[in-house]
Every structure is written in structure tokens, then in C-alpha cells.
Amino acid sequence: FVCTSSVAALEVRPENPVAFVGGQVLDGYEVAPITDGVVIFEKGIITAVGSSKEVSIPANAEIVDVGGHTILPGLIDNHVHVDLIGHGSYERYYEFLGGTERLHEVMPIAAKQMLRAGVTTALDLGAPYDILNLRADIDAGKTPGPRLLVSGPWITRIEYDTIPDSYEEIISSPEEGAATALKLIDKGSDVIKVWDGLTQEDYIAIVQAAHSRGVKVHAHLYAPEAIQMAINAGVDVFQHVGSAGNPPYTAALVNDIAHKEIPVVQTIAHRVWVYPATQAFPSRLKRAEYRTDMPKDIYEEFMASFENFHQLPYFRNAATEIRNSKKSAGQFIAAGARIGVGTDAASPLNTHLEAIWREMAALVESGMTPIQVISAATKTNAEILGVFHERGSLEVGKQADIVIVEGNPLADIETLGRVSIVVKDGAVWATENSKLPEMSASNYFGLTAQNP
Ligand SMILES: [Zn+2]
């Protein structure tokens, strides 16, 4: 590669067009793959997508043979927490971080893990405004990470003890709710997140205020009564609803959401898929990337938090939740609801390095086909976030956000865990797993440890 690294040493943007050839292309739509596909981008923009017979490759292009791999749009995670790294206990985690004092140390770890996992856009649903510094560093190319949209603090009437105050905006009236929503938008929130404990009037006031600025409201809800109030108020996206932690909802409620085409981001894998997977294979927590990406004391605290993880309060109801999971998770899918993909990463054990493929695999297990889930995590997620005009599919003119995985995710969705190359905004990253000759040695751009 002939490269420039003008933005920052960490990011490498090829000067010439780059052509990925020989792979299977999934363009983000629910259609058959292009089996002998070519994707070309130049300076951050996709310039060609098609079969090798149709696409002519520019003479000055850098050609990367990705035979045996699948090329797809950069994945979008519609529910993350960049301040978390999968630590076993929220209480102990914030104590270790000194509240929000060390947030600036852990957020880049999370951001890098997401990029490694092929997540090129993420919606953070609930963090203090420290996250705006991280977003600026990512945008400037100083910190590897996905493009971030953020809610900032969430709006609620119930104070949550285990979390520092700067995560929450506590309101006590609809007027306060509306004013808070406007204040958050002024500070930089891309979406408004509402949480439990609000009244019908609160929801109406908050949604009206947010919509007056063209901003969507995401509701973090489980209880049927609260969900109904949120529907009545015109909330835009449901988060966690239909997550496997819940008993199933009534058909009427599910059908109402499906008919109104309100997107549902279920976050089903955290807890009920991740917990048994970890019990079955505890070694998953010992992946080298955790050690290499974290400063020593953070890594040691991260590992120590998993001792006796079956006793962690977060998994107190895991047995019941696992029993309920299959029914609840499949309900919205069976009803034909509009499904987005979000992970709630990095809740306990649910690390950013694995969360997205685990969620997508859980959705397949719950009734979606692999191509439906892939389209949900790219095209649909981009539509939910209002960014589909610029990303979420592989189309000429769109931003060069591309993921290349080894193998065929249409046959085995878990191959999405085998990411070889991530392109974000035309910057090319190779992971440790990349076996592609063109990406090795001197062209190894390194999502390797940046810790000295
Ligand atoms: Zn969450």
C-alpha cells in the first residue's frame, strides 16, 4: 500500500483506490450475495460494487485478494456503552474507576474493541458528557473507534444508586422533562434516552420537545405499562423491549409495535446467551486482546471481577431469564416487527470484542435468517439512526465503512467473529486474525496493542 497517515499515526488512509477482489459481497440489503464480488473505494468513498465481470479495476488501484472471505458493510451497534468493558459488577467497577475519574482511560479500550469487532458506527445510550471528548478524538483519528452517536445522560424519575450522578437527569415533572431534553440536545445529544419511572405526561412532553429539534427518543423499557405509555407518546425506538430477560408480552402489545413499525432493538444476547457461553467456555475471557489493550491494573481488575461469576448480582435471575429467553426473544421477530440490532455492550461478560456477533447469532437462533440479521445490523440500523443516506450499505457514493470476515456468515453467522479487515471512513485496519498476505508485515496497520 502507498499510504498517507496525515490524520494521525494510528490511522492509515491509502492514497490510491483500494480494490477488494475474490470475496463474497453482501451489500446490506436482503438479497442474494455477489459470489465473485469486487468492492472499490477511494479516499473514503465507495466507487464500485459488483461482480468481477462487471467492475473494471482502475490501473492505479491497490488490489487485495480476499478469496475465502465475505465483504459486508461496516456493522452498526444500536445500543452500546463505551464506558463499560464487560466488568462483572457495575458497583465495583465504578468504585475502581473512582466514579468517572478514570473513564477517559477505559473508553478508548472499548472503542478499539468495537472497531476490531467490525463495528464502525455505534449508538452510546447513556454516558456522562466525557464521551464527547472520546468522540472528538475518534473523529480526529487520534483514537481507534467507531463513529459515535450518543444520548448522553438518560432522563428518568428514579435515581439509580450504583451509577455516578452524571449518568442521569432526574426529573419530577413533564415541564422539567421537556426542558431537560432540550438542554441535552444543546449539549450534543444525538438521541434522547428515556428510562423507567416516567409518567404518561412525561413521555409526551419529552417526545414533543425532542421532535421539535428533529431528534429521536429511544426508550429503555421492560414493563408493559410503560411500553404502552411510550407508544401513546410516539417514542421512536424501543430498546431492550423483547429482550430475553422478560416474560413474553401480550400479542396485542407486540402486534401494536409491529404494525406501527416502531423499531425494536432487543439486546437479547447479554446475560442469557453470554452467561451460559461463558460457563461453557470460561477461556473466552482470557483472549490476548483484553490483556494487550488494557493497562495492567485495569486488566487485573477486569479479570478479578469474574471470580465466581455465577454469584454476581447481575446474573441473579439468569436461570429464569434463560428459561424465558427463547419465547420472548422470538416474539417480535415472529410478529414481523422492525428489528434493529444492539448489544448493550459492555454489560457484565458482554465485551465489545464479541457482543455484536453474539447478538446477531442469538437473533438467528430466535428466528431470523443470517441475511435478515446482517441487513438489520447494517441497513436497518442506519435507517434507525438516520444515517442511511451515507452508510449502512455497500453502494457507490457511500462512505467506505467495510468489514471483511473470514468464511461465509450466511452458512454460519458466528464467522462474523472472525474479522480480518475493517475499513472506516477509508482508513484500513487489519486485525491480528488477518491471514491475508497483502495485509501482513509492513502493511499491518495494527489493531495490535498500542500500550507502550
Ligand atoms: Zn444499555
XYZ file of C-alpha atoms and ligand atoms in Angstrom:
453
model
C 0.000 0.000 0.000
C 1.007 3.552 -0.633
C -0.394 5.347 2.298
C -0.745 8.637 3.975
C -1.072 8.962 7.664
C -1.760 12.644 7.685
C -4.562 12.464 10.199
C -2.592 10.664 12.845
C -0.046 7.914 13.121
C -2.669 5.389 14.117
C -4.831 5.781 11.058
C -3.702 4.873 7.601
C -5.620 6.022 4.555
C -4.453 4.593 1.257
C -3.823 7.300 -1.350
C -4.798 5.108 -4.280
C -8.087 3.340 -4.845
C -8.295 0.023 -2.989
C -9.995 -2.945 -4.662
C -11.089 -5.924 -2.609
C -11.476 -8.828 -5.031
C -12.359 -12.514 -4.933
C -14.707 -12.407 -1.957
C -18.435 -12.822 -1.479
C -20.193 -9.452 -1.242
C -23.259 -8.776 0.920
C -24.345 -5.215 0.241
C -26.617 -4.718 3.252
C -29.903 -5.500 1.506
C -31.798 -8.768 1.914
C -30.720 -10.146 -1.450
C -28.547 -12.963 -2.752
C -24.804 -12.374 -2.396
C -22.487 -11.380 -5.214
C -20.419 -14.545 -5.217
C -17.325 -13.286 -7.038
C -17.524 -9.726 -5.830
C -15.435 -6.602 -6.088
C -15.647 -3.554 -3.834
C -13.541 -0.495 -4.615
C -13.169 2.643 -2.558
C -11.091 5.744 -2.940
C -10.404 8.415 -0.355
C -13.143 7.279 1.963
C -15.891 6.821 -0.634
C -17.105 3.613 -2.284
C -16.594 3.879 -6.037
C -17.652 0.430 -7.308
C -19.561 -2.636 -6.105
C -20.354 -5.610 -8.314
C -19.231 -8.905 -9.769
C -15.723 -9.285 -11.164
C -17.229 -9.465 -14.662
C -18.923 -6.074 -14.385
C -16.436 -3.996 -12.467
C -13.289 -2.662 -14.057
C -10.461 -2.030 -11.656
C -8.533 1.252 -12.039
C -4.908 0.795 -13.118
C -3.566 2.548 -10.028
C -5.649 0.502 -7.566
C -4.142 -1.459 -4.699
C -5.630 -4.914 -5.133
C -6.317 -7.035 -2.052
C -7.352 -10.617 -2.783
C -9.914 -11.578 -0.156
C -10.806 -15.000 -1.539
C -12.492 -17.145 1.097
C -13.804 -14.055 2.816
C -17.075 -12.111 2.888
C -17.243 -8.352 2.344
C -20.074 -6.513 4.064
C -20.955 -3.013 5.213
C -19.415 -1.884 8.485
C -21.593 -3.204 11.294
C -23.695 -0.817 13.335
C -24.410 -1.427 17.005
C -27.561 0.372 18.014
C -27.009 0.087 21.767
C -23.585 0.274 23.363
C -21.944 1.653 26.469
C -18.488 2.920 25.634
C -17.752 3.499 29.310
C -18.016 -0.241 30.046
C -15.617 -3.083 29.312
C -17.585 -6.151 30.441
C -16.502 -5.934 34.090
C -18.527 -8.304 36.308
C -20.079 -5.744 38.658
C -21.212 -2.178 37.997
C -20.846 -1.233 41.650
C -17.305 -2.479 41.964
C -16.379 -1.099 38.532
C -17.337 2.486 39.343
C -15.658 2.189 42.694
C -12.471 1.080 40.939
C -12.761 3.935 38.429
C -13.257 6.459 41.223
C -16.681 7.315 39.836
C -15.987 8.912 36.480
C -12.364 9.836 37.212
C -10.812 7.096 35.076
C -13.477 6.971 32.385
C -11.083 8.574 29.920
C -8.836 5.511 30.336
C -11.449 2.837 29.741
C -13.454 4.429 26.933
C -10.662 4.110 24.330
C -10.314 0.413 25.236
C -13.986 -0.119 24.481
C -13.807 1.932 21.281
C -10.886 -0.058 19.950
C -12.577 -3.367 20.739
C -15.641 -2.289 18.771
C -13.567 -1.448 15.733
C -11.781 -4.802 15.986
C -15.204 -6.463 16.008
C -16.197 -4.725 12.777
C -18.433 -2.136 14.421
C -17.887 1.109 12.505
C -20.878 3.024 13.876
C -22.310 2.797 17.377
C -25.017 4.484 19.393
C -23.987 5.021 23.003
C -27.054 5.020 25.219
C -26.057 6.575 28.484
C -22.801 8.190 29.478
C -21.638 11.443 31.025
C -20.558 14.086 28.532
C -16.929 12.912 28.895
C -17.929 10.805 25.915
C -17.859 13.895 23.684
C -14.076 14.082 24.169
C -13.746 10.479 23.064
C -15.902 11.147 20.022
C -13.736 14.133 19.086
C -10.564 12.026 19.457
C -12.036 9.272 17.279
C -13.151 11.773 14.637
C -9.680 13.356 14.646
C -8.076 9.944 14.129
C -6.290 10.009 17.473
C -8.195 7.073 18.947
C -9.286 3.985 17.005
C -13.016 3.530 17.291
C -16.384 3.579 15.568
C -18.277 6.681 14.513
C -20.266 7.538 17.627
C -23.755 8.827 18.165
C -24.575 9.496 21.799
C -27.533 10.055 24.087
C -25.537 11.498 26.954
C -27.283 11.118 30.331
C -30.698 9.456 30.321
C -33.908 11.001 31.603
C -35.702 9.282 34.481
C -37.630 9.901 37.686
C -35.810 7.123 39.553
C -32.311 7.688 40.853
C -30.099 4.683 40.232
C -27.743 4.202 43.196
C -24.904 2.205 41.717
C -24.127 4.718 38.983
C -22.453 8.140 39.261
C -24.848 11.108 39.152
C -23.573 12.424 35.831
C -25.191 9.463 34.041
C -28.708 10.602 34.897
C -31.056 13.537 34.606
C -33.676 13.162 37.310
C -36.914 14.986 36.578
C -40.045 15.490 38.636
C -42.488 16.995 36.123
C -43.310 16.899 32.397
C -42.135 20.526 32.062
C -38.807 19.545 33.533
C -38.682 16.582 31.157
C -39.141 18.794 28.112
C -36.598 21.348 29.332
C -34.087 18.594 30.092
C -34.486 17.062 26.635
C -33.764 20.450 25.022
C -30.798 21.023 27.328
C -29.317 17.629 26.414
C -29.741 18.293 22.703
C -27.987 21.643 23.117
C -25.083 19.897 24.838
C -24.620 17.450 21.967
C -27.019 14.518 22.379
C -27.849 12.859 19.054
C -30.784 10.996 20.585
C -32.714 11.229 23.846
C -32.819 8.186 26.072
C -35.705 7.816 28.484
C -35.715 5.323 31.295
C -38.174 3.882 33.778
C -40.401 5.709 36.193
C -41.787 8.358 33.853
C -45.471 9.269 33.647
C -47.589 9.399 30.508
C -47.321 13.202 30.545
C -43.538 12.991 30.926
C -43.233 10.844 27.804
C -45.466 13.165 25.802
C -43.562 16.284 26.865
C -40.122 14.762 26.236
C -41.063 13.347 22.828
C -42.604 16.659 21.717
C -39.518 18.582 22.813
C -37.102 16.186 21.104
C -39.149 16.067 17.906
C -39.244 19.858 17.771
C -35.481 19.602 17.179
C -35.708 16.603 14.846
C -34.221 14.283 17.476
C -35.467 10.735 18.122
C -36.372 9.345 21.534
C -35.138 5.871 22.488
C -36.934 4.211 25.385
C -35.165 1.748 27.670
C -38.172 -0.222 28.904
C -39.305 -3.632 30.035
C -42.668 -3.177 31.770
C -45.746 -3.496 29.523
C -47.490 -0.477 31.129
C -44.504 1.768 30.485
C -44.182 0.467 26.929
C -47.831 1.317 26.294
C -47.312 4.872 27.579
C -44.282 5.260 25.362
C -46.239 4.055 22.324
C -49.003 6.550 23.117
C -46.456 9.358 23.312
C -44.848 8.495 19.985
C -41.465 7.233 21.184
C -39.291 6.434 18.154
C -37.298 3.340 19.142
C -37.715 0.669 21.818
C -34.558 -0.571 23.491
C -34.479 -3.889 25.424
C -38.167 -4.493 24.759
C -38.370 -8.182 23.910
C -35.020 -8.850 25.444
C -34.854 -12.342 26.705
C -34.888 -11.273 30.339
C -38.623 -10.724 30.198
C -41.630 -12.946 30.320
C -43.393 -12.744 26.943
C -45.665 -9.744 26.243
C -49.280 -9.940 25.155
C -49.870 -10.465 21.459
C -51.781 -7.166 21.358
C -48.791 -5.158 22.572
C -46.344 -6.914 20.271
C -48.660 -6.517 17.284
C -49.201 -2.835 18.038
C -45.451 -2.195 17.938
C -45.100 -4.291 14.789
C -47.976 -2.580 12.980
C -46.764 0.886 13.885
C -43.323 -0.165 12.618
C -41.628 1.166 15.723
C -38.108 -0.270 15.586
C -37.205 -2.707 18.335
C -33.603 -3.148 19.443
C -33.940 -6.191 21.655
C -30.436 -6.677 23.082
C -31.157 -10.347 23.664
C -27.713 -11.916 23.961
C -26.454 -10.090 27.027
C -26.983 -12.206 30.106
C -28.948 -15.099 28.638
C -26.654 -16.046 25.770
C -23.385 -14.633 27.072
C -23.669 -16.110 30.549
C -24.094 -19.779 29.531
C -21.480 -19.321 26.792
C -19.023 -18.164 29.436
C -19.895 -21.022 31.769
C -19.324 -23.449 28.938
C -16.048 -21.813 27.874
C -14.559 -19.544 30.539
C -11.413 -19.228 28.468
C -13.236 -16.718 26.224
C -12.402 -14.101 28.850
C -8.692 -14.775 28.510
C -8.316 -13.624 24.911
C -4.993 -11.925 24.401
C -6.609 -8.729 23.128
C -8.037 -7.978 26.554
C -4.596 -8.133 28.098
C -2.850 -6.241 25.312
C -5.465 -3.480 25.106
C -5.729 -2.690 28.792
C -3.317 -1.060 31.193
C -2.154 -3.659 33.714
C -4.234 -2.599 36.705
C -7.423 -2.329 34.651
C -6.821 -5.752 33.135
C -6.227 -7.275 36.565
C -9.405 -5.715 37.958
C -11.345 -6.861 34.863
C -10.172 -10.461 35.350
C -10.640 -10.414 39.136
C -14.265 -9.328 38.682
C -15.143 -12.701 37.107
C -14.203 -14.844 40.085
C -17.298 -16.927 40.888
C -19.219 -15.110 38.188
C -22.289 -17.288 38.734
C -22.632 -15.452 42.067
C -22.552 -11.965 40.557
C -25.748 -9.983 41.290
C -26.113 -9.202 37.572
C -26.782 -12.905 36.907
C -29.035 -13.449 39.931
C -32.041 -14.255 37.767
C -30.137 -15.851 34.927
C -31.794 -19.231 35.300
C -35.311 -17.776 34.959
C -34.231 -15.489 32.170
C -32.662 -18.313 30.206
C -35.869 -20.307 30.603
C -37.931 -17.373 29.258
C -35.469 -16.359 26.643
C -36.500 -18.360 23.623
C -40.153 -17.278 23.780
C -39.563 -13.593 24.488
C -36.762 -13.122 22.026
C -38.701 -14.673 19.174
C -41.952 -12.796 19.807
C -41.179 -9.617 17.922
C -39.456 -11.485 15.120
C -42.453 -13.781 14.661
C -44.815 -10.773 14.656
C -42.882 -9.157 11.831
C -41.638 -6.179 13.858
C -38.936 -3.910 12.525
C -35.800 -5.312 14.156
C -32.632 -3.345 14.817
C -29.503 -4.789 16.364
C -27.968 -3.611 19.620
C -25.903 -5.360 22.240
C -25.902 -3.377 25.484
C -22.145 -3.970 25.389
C -20.215 -3.979 27.538
C -22.545 -5.105 30.298
C -21.033 -7.824 32.535
C -19.252 -10.528 30.462
C -20.634 -8.902 27.293
C -17.406 -7.440 25.933
C -17.271 -5.196 22.887
C -14.947 -7.652 21.208
C -17.688 -10.271 20.894
C -21.005 -8.607 21.622
C -22.088 -7.849 18.053
C -21.621 -11.329 16.600
C -23.134 -12.913 19.715
C -26.240 -10.717 19.390
C -26.526 -11.488 15.690
C -26.141 -15.218 16.357
C -28.816 -15.025 19.068
C -31.192 -13.329 16.612
C -30.602 -16.136 14.125
C -31.315 -18.657 16.853
C -34.518 -16.712 17.585
C -35.929 -16.968 14.096
C -34.204 -14.569 11.706
C -32.149 -15.763 8.762
C -28.483 -14.729 8.588
C -29.119 -12.319 5.703
C -32.014 -10.720 7.625
C -29.816 -10.168 10.663
C -26.949 -8.795 8.592
C -29.321 -6.392 6.854
C -30.747 -5.412 10.267
C -27.291 -4.645 11.657
C -26.356 -2.538 8.639
C -29.204 -1.098 6.551
C -31.980 -1.089 9.175
C -29.690 0.172 11.923
C -28.514 3.003 9.662
C -32.152 3.884 8.931
C -32.993 3.897 12.647
C -30.083 6.270 13.264
C -30.974 8.448 10.278
C -27.623 7.875 8.543
C -28.618 5.500 5.740
C -28.060 8.165 3.092
C -24.338 7.978 3.845
C -23.676 4.455 5.207
C -25.227 1.119 6.134
C -24.887 -0.440 2.682
C -22.207 -1.001 0.081
C -23.256 1.407 -2.651
C -21.386 3.783 -4.896
C -21.083 7.198 -3.265
C -21.445 5.972 0.304
C -18.782 6.210 2.986
C -16.149 3.480 2.870
C -17.163 1.608 6.031
C -16.475 -2.029 5.208
C -15.904 -5.243 7.151
C -14.236 -8.348 5.765
C -14.663 -11.617 7.645
C -13.150 -14.999 7.013
C -15.717 -17.512 5.789
C -19.402 -17.379 4.986
C -21.728 -15.794 7.576
C -24.753 -16.918 5.540
C -23.847 -20.503 6.416
C -22.544 -19.786 9.907
C -23.355 -16.423 11.445
C -20.582 -16.864 14.020
C -17.997 -16.305 11.292
C -18.770 -12.614 11.932
C -16.462 -13.108 14.895
C -13.567 -13.739 12.526
C -12.899 -10.209 11.326
C -9.849 -9.773 9.094
C -10.127 -6.194 7.850
C -12.080 -3.173 8.983
C -12.336 -0.055 6.842
C -13.777 3.030 8.473
C -14.033 6.270 6.576
C -11.438 4.932 4.146
C -8.900 4.098 6.868
C -7.835 0.468 6.714
C -7.282 -1.686 9.760
C -6.122 -5.280 9.848
C -6.804 -7.390 12.899
C -4.481 -9.951 14.430
C -6.635 -12.616 12.780
C -5.956 -11.440 9.264
C -4.240 -14.103 7.217
C -4.298 -12.046 4.050
C -0.843 -11.711 2.507
C -1.449 -8.139 1.336
C -2.298 -7.130 4.875
C 0.676 -8.735 6.598
C 4.100 -7.461 7.616
C 4.639 -3.857 6.600
C 1.027 -3.378 5.689
C -0.112 -4.479 9.075
C -1.881 -1.378 10.273
C -2.407 -2.778 13.601
C -5.254 -3.061 15.889
C -2.492 -4.513 17.984
C -1.677 -3.188 21.377
C -0.869 0.485 21.379
C 0.155 0.398 25.008
C 3.842 1.146 25.465
Zn -27.904 -0.158 27.893
